[in-house]
Amino acid sequence: MFAAENGLKGDPRLQAISDAIRVVPHFPKQGIMFQDITTLLLDHKAFQHTIDIFVDRYRDMDISVIAGVEARGFMFGPSIALAIGAKFVPLRKPKKLPGGEVIAEAYELEYGTDCLEMHVGAIPPGERVIVIDDLVATGGTLSAAIRLLERVGAEVVECACVIGLREVKGQRRLNGKPLYILVEPREIDGCC
Amino acid sequence: MRRALILYSSNPIYSQLSTTRAPPGYVVFPKRDGGWIPPSSSYQPPVFRMRNYKCTLPPPLGSVGAASDSVANRPKMASQDEQDPRISKISSAIRVIPNFPKPGIMFQDITTLLLDTKAFRDTIDLFVERYRGKDISVVAGIEARGFIFGPPIALAIGAKFVPMRKPNKLPGEVISEEYSLEYGTDKMEMHVGAVQAGERALIIDDLIATGGTLCAAIRLLERVGVQVVECACVIELPELKGRERLGDKPLFVLVSSD
């Protein structure tokens, strides 16, 4: 669900966050309007607002783990984790996590598949987890993250994203898990 | 063996702000107009010491009462009493994984540090305490583990966060810098327009080994006229001599691993 429909209607911070996101047309390929959060990270106030909104939401929900999806989930997750006193667990592309004890979950891309990995033992069973990424499009990556976490017995409480594409609008849940999204994609006038 | 030790470079970042340079190896907190502020008695600052450096500043208030030069002149490791108590917990929270990514390499795994909420908090605090109020407007983090430490520091000190990325990840116009690997080369990229000439920047990564990646990041920032004030890492592998490779750029680390 979008933050504006869930208690933050008219919150000026959401507009500031949206305005700070840059749209890059035709990246990585023709027709895709890429939502670039690096400009949000350059805007200290808007970046702080982003973190604050998630922290305010999750602070009292007894969350012990923030799981961030590589690599842009790493840019948001740790600040939230630090503020609410939770651990941060990176969910990584294959072969990045050292040590033999990783579990992997494959997911579909438009062409082919990719994989998310997590350290075995990073999360004891029963812990309450929020999954964070910068953006949710089809939900494929987040679904893989949810499956990975559930395989080790963690309880995924919610998936949190800064931006949610149109495909997820109207879907309050992903794999049965609630979705919390701050803003919709920006559009550029007169472009495709 | 891993030493829990804060290593302090011989070029303090404060040199641009102070008229007198603190003697190498022992720095408290500089004042913008020159001189050095002793820490207040209500706060225990991290104590930075390098072996074999003569200390001529008074010790921080509240430290063990030995005269400053008798402590600093003795060539020994910083013991538990003399270093910031947060450091040893940070050091012990880092997991060493043998033979990753290949035989003979002892990999320093910071993911266990991220599971220790207090140690992770302390890691960030140590960097923030060092860099807050030093007019740093840019924190550049190197993909991907620099993305974990950089943004919390940037937010706390009021700076922008700039990701330095592997090729073809950044969507907008980029500038690239090639750098050597053990076999072959790699490329690092930064968005055009992310930083402005004259800004003061910090570069952050989880670990410095040979220094190749950090050097590439320094070159990228300097090419657009940014002043790299310091490189900051959680861990240093001193045998790989990354510090020397950085040349005149200061390096600050929390933990040194032999």
PDB file of N, CA, C and O in Angstrom, chain A residues 4 11-12 16 18 22 27 31-32 34 43 50 65 71-72 84 88-89 95 98 106 135 137 149 151 160 175 184:
ATOM      1  N   ALA A   4       0.782   7.371   1.194  1.00  0.00           N
ATOM      2  CA  ALA A   4      -0.210   8.445   1.167  1.00  0.00           C
ATOM      3  C   ALA A   4      -1.608   7.945   1.507  1.00  0.00           C
ATOM      4  O   ALA A   4      -2.453   8.702   1.960  1.00  0.00           O
ATOM      5  N   ASP A  11       1.382  14.495   3.337  1.00  0.00           N
ATOM      6  CA  ASP A  11       2.664  14.731   4.019  1.00  0.00           C
ATOM      7  C   ASP A  11       3.654  15.335   3.014  1.00  0.00           C
ATOM      8  O   ASP A  11       3.959  14.707   2.002  1.00  0.00           O
ATOM      9  N   PRO A  12       4.141  16.541   3.300  1.00  0.00           N
ATOM     10  CA  PRO A  12       5.022  17.208   2.327  1.00  0.00           C
ATOM     11  C   PRO A  12       6.323  16.442   2.100  1.00  0.00           C
ATOM     12  O   PRO A  12       6.982  16.634   1.079  1.00  0.00           O
ATOM     13  N   ALA A  16       8.617  15.844  -1.439  1.00  0.00           N
ATOM     14  CA  ALA A  16      10.058  16.138  -1.503  1.00  0.00           C
ATOM     15  C   ALA A  16      10.827  14.909  -1.968  1.00  0.00           C
ATOM     16  O   ALA A  16      11.770  15.005  -2.758  1.00  0.00           O
ATOM     17  N   SER A  18       9.622  12.388  -3.783  1.00  0.00           N
ATOM     18  CA  SER A  18       9.296  12.148  -5.184  1.00  0.00           C
ATOM     19  C   SER A  18      10.061  13.103  -6.101  1.00  0.00           C
ATOM     20  O   SER A  18      10.615  12.712  -7.124  1.00  0.00           O
ATOM     21  N   ARG A  22      15.190  11.020  -9.869  1.00  0.00           N
ATOM     22  CA  ARG A  22      15.393  11.392 -11.277  1.00  0.00           C
ATOM     23  C   ARG A  22      14.903  10.262 -12.186  1.00  0.00           C
ATOM     24  O   ARG A  22      15.114   9.092 -11.882  1.00  0.00           O
ATOM     25  N   PHE A  27      16.630   3.414 -20.002  1.00  0.00           N
ATOM     26  CA  PHE A  27      17.660   2.668 -19.289  1.00  0.00           C
ATOM     27  C   PHE A  27      16.999   1.563 -18.497  1.00  0.00           C
ATOM     28  O   PHE A  27      16.003   1.813 -17.820  1.00  0.00           O
ATOM     29  N   GLY A  31      12.342   2.134 -23.844  1.00  0.00           N
ATOM     30  CA  GLY A  31      10.998   1.975 -23.298  1.00  0.00           C
ATOM     31  C   GLY A  31      10.934   1.975 -21.785  1.00  0.00           C
ATOM     32  O   GLY A  31       9.868   2.188 -21.199  1.00  0.00           O
ATOM     33  N   ILE A  32      12.053   1.728 -21.144  1.00  0.00           N
ATOM     34  CA  ILE A  32      12.042   1.718 -19.673  1.00  0.00           C
ATOM     35  C   ILE A  32      12.363   3.116 -19.152  1.00  0.00           C
ATOM     36  O   ILE A  32      13.354   3.724 -19.564  1.00  0.00           O
ATOM     37  N   PHE A  34      13.660   4.663 -16.172  1.00  0.00           N
ATOM     38  CA  PHE A  34      14.348   4.203 -14.965  1.00  0.00           C
ATOM     39  C   PHE A  34      14.219   5.224 -13.846  1.00  0.00           C
ATOM     40  O   PHE A  34      14.483   6.411 -14.025  1.00  0.00           O
ATOM     41  N   ASP A  43      20.247  14.532  -1.923  1.00  0.00           N
ATOM     42  CA  ASP A  43      19.401  15.524  -1.263  1.00  0.00           C
ATOM     43  C   ASP A  43      19.274  15.095   0.202  1.00  0.00           C
ATOM     44  O   ASP A  43      18.437  14.265   0.556  1.00  0.00           O
ATOM     45  N   THR A  50      13.100  10.051   3.950  1.00  0.00           N
ATOM     46  CA  THR A  50      12.844   8.673   3.521  1.00  0.00           C
ATOM     47  C   THR A  50      13.084   7.711   4.674  1.00  0.00           C
ATOM     48  O   THR A  50      12.240   6.870   5.009  1.00  0.00           O
ATOM     49  N   VAL A  65      15.041  -7.582  12.431  1.00  0.00           N
ATOM     50  CA  VAL A  65      15.934  -7.684  11.271  1.00  0.00           C
ATOM     51  C   VAL A  65      15.427  -6.822  10.126  1.00  0.00           C
ATOM     52  O   VAL A  65      14.246  -6.860   9.790  1.00  0.00           O
ATOM     53  N   ALA A  71      21.771  -4.105  -4.723  1.00  0.00           N
ATOM     54  CA  ALA A  71      22.691  -3.264  -3.967  1.00  0.00           C
ATOM     55  C   ALA A  71      21.978  -2.023  -3.427  1.00  0.00           C
ATOM     56  O   ALA A  71      22.454  -1.439  -2.440  1.00  0.00           O
ATOM     57  N   ARG A  72      20.860  -1.621  -4.050  1.00  0.00           N
ATOM     58  CA  ARG A  72      20.259  -0.358  -3.604  1.00  0.00           C
ATOM     59  C   ARG A  72      19.517  -0.518  -2.284  1.00  0.00           C
ATOM     60  O   ARG A  72      19.323   0.463  -1.571  1.00  0.00           O
ATOM     61  N   ILE A  84      16.235   1.680  14.527  1.00  0.00           N
ATOM     62  CA  ILE A  84      15.252   0.913  15.291  1.00  0.00           C
ATOM     63  C   ILE A  84      15.903  -0.196  16.120  1.00  0.00           C
ATOM     64  O   ILE A  84      15.211  -0.980  16.766  1.00  0.00           O
ATOM     65  N   PHE A  88      21.103  -5.811  10.491  1.00  0.00           N
ATOM     66  CA  PHE A  88      20.965  -5.671   9.042  1.00  0.00           C
ATOM     67  C   PHE A  88      21.529  -6.917   8.376  1.00  0.00           C
ATOM     68  O   PHE A  88      22.648  -7.344   8.671  1.00  0.00           O
ATOM     69  N   VAL A  89      20.733  -7.501   7.500  1.00  0.00           N
ATOM     70  CA  VAL A  89      21.154  -8.704   6.786  1.00  0.00           C
ATOM     71  C   VAL A  89      21.154  -8.405   5.291  1.00  0.00           C
ATOM     72  O   VAL A  89      20.107  -8.068   4.723  1.00  0.00           O
ATOM     73  N   LYS A  95      27.607 -15.717  -5.033  1.00  0.00           N
ATOM     74  CA  LYS A  95      29.066 -15.799  -4.837  1.00  0.00           C
ATOM     75  C   LYS A  95      29.673 -14.582  -4.151  1.00  0.00           C
ATOM     76  O   LYS A  95      30.887 -14.460  -4.085  1.00  0.00           O
ATOM     77  N   PRO A  98      30.761 -14.699   1.723  1.00  0.00           N
ATOM     78  CA  PRO A  98      31.819 -15.680   1.955  1.00  0.00           C
ATOM     79  C   PRO A  98      31.333 -16.823   2.829  1.00  0.00           C
ATOM     80  O   PRO A  98      30.324 -16.723   3.498  1.00  0.00           O
ATOM     81  N   ALA A 106      16.297 -18.768  -6.438  1.00  0.00           N
ATOM     82  CA  ALA A 106      16.312 -18.263  -7.815  1.00  0.00           C
ATOM     83  C   ALA A 106      15.032 -17.497  -8.104  1.00  0.00           C
ATOM     84  O   ALA A 106      13.993 -17.743  -7.488  1.00  0.00           O
ATOM     85  N   LEU A 135      13.009  -0.160  -5.090  1.00  0.00           N
ATOM     86  CA  LEU A 135      11.877  -0.123  -5.990  1.00  0.00           C
ATOM     87  C   LEU A 135      11.286  -1.522  -6.174  1.00  0.00           C
ATOM     88  O   LEU A 135      12.022  -2.506  -6.216  1.00  0.00           O
ATOM     89  N   ALA A 137       8.956  -3.575  -8.920  1.00  0.00           N
ATOM     90  CA  ALA A 137       8.351  -3.545 -10.257  1.00  0.00           C
ATOM     91  C   ALA A 137       7.395  -4.735 -10.395  1.00  0.00           C
ATOM     92  O   ALA A 137       6.234  -4.649 -10.035  1.00  0.00           O
ATOM     93  N   LEU A 149      13.791 -15.908   3.205  1.00  0.00           N
ATOM     94  CA  LEU A 149      13.664 -15.652   4.634  1.00  0.00           C
ATOM     95  C   LEU A 149      12.744 -16.669   5.288  1.00  0.00           C
ATOM     96  O   LEU A 149      13.021 -17.137   6.406  1.00  0.00           O
ATOM     97  N   ARG A 151      12.300 -19.672   4.359  1.00  0.00           N
ATOM     98  CA  ARG A 151      12.986 -20.970   4.415  1.00  0.00           C
ATOM     99  C   ARG A 151      13.797 -21.126   5.691  1.00  0.00           C
ATOM    100  O   ARG A 151      14.019 -22.240   6.158  1.00  0.00           O
ATOM    101  N   ALA A 160       9.227  -3.237   2.203  1.00  0.00           N
ATOM    102  CA  ALA A 160       9.218  -1.783   2.131  1.00  0.00           C
ATOM    103  C   ALA A 160      10.026  -1.317   0.939  1.00  0.00           C
ATOM    104  O   ALA A 160      11.158  -1.770   0.743  1.00  0.00           O
ATOM    105  N   ASN A 175       2.996 -12.144  -2.385  1.00  0.00           N
ATOM    106  CA  ASN A 175       3.151 -13.460  -1.731  1.00  0.00           C
ATOM    107  C   ASN A 175       2.446 -13.500  -0.386  1.00  0.00           C
ATOM    108  O   ASN A 175       2.930 -14.135   0.548  1.00  0.00           O
ATOM    109  N   GLU A 184       4.972   6.835  -6.043  1.00  0.00           N
ATOM    110  CA  GLU A 184       4.834   6.238  -7.368  1.00  0.00           C
ATOM    111  C   GLU A 184       5.962   6.744  -8.255  1.00  0.00           C
ATOM    112  O   GLU A 184       6.617   7.737  -7.925  1.00  0.00           O
TER     113      GLU A 184
END
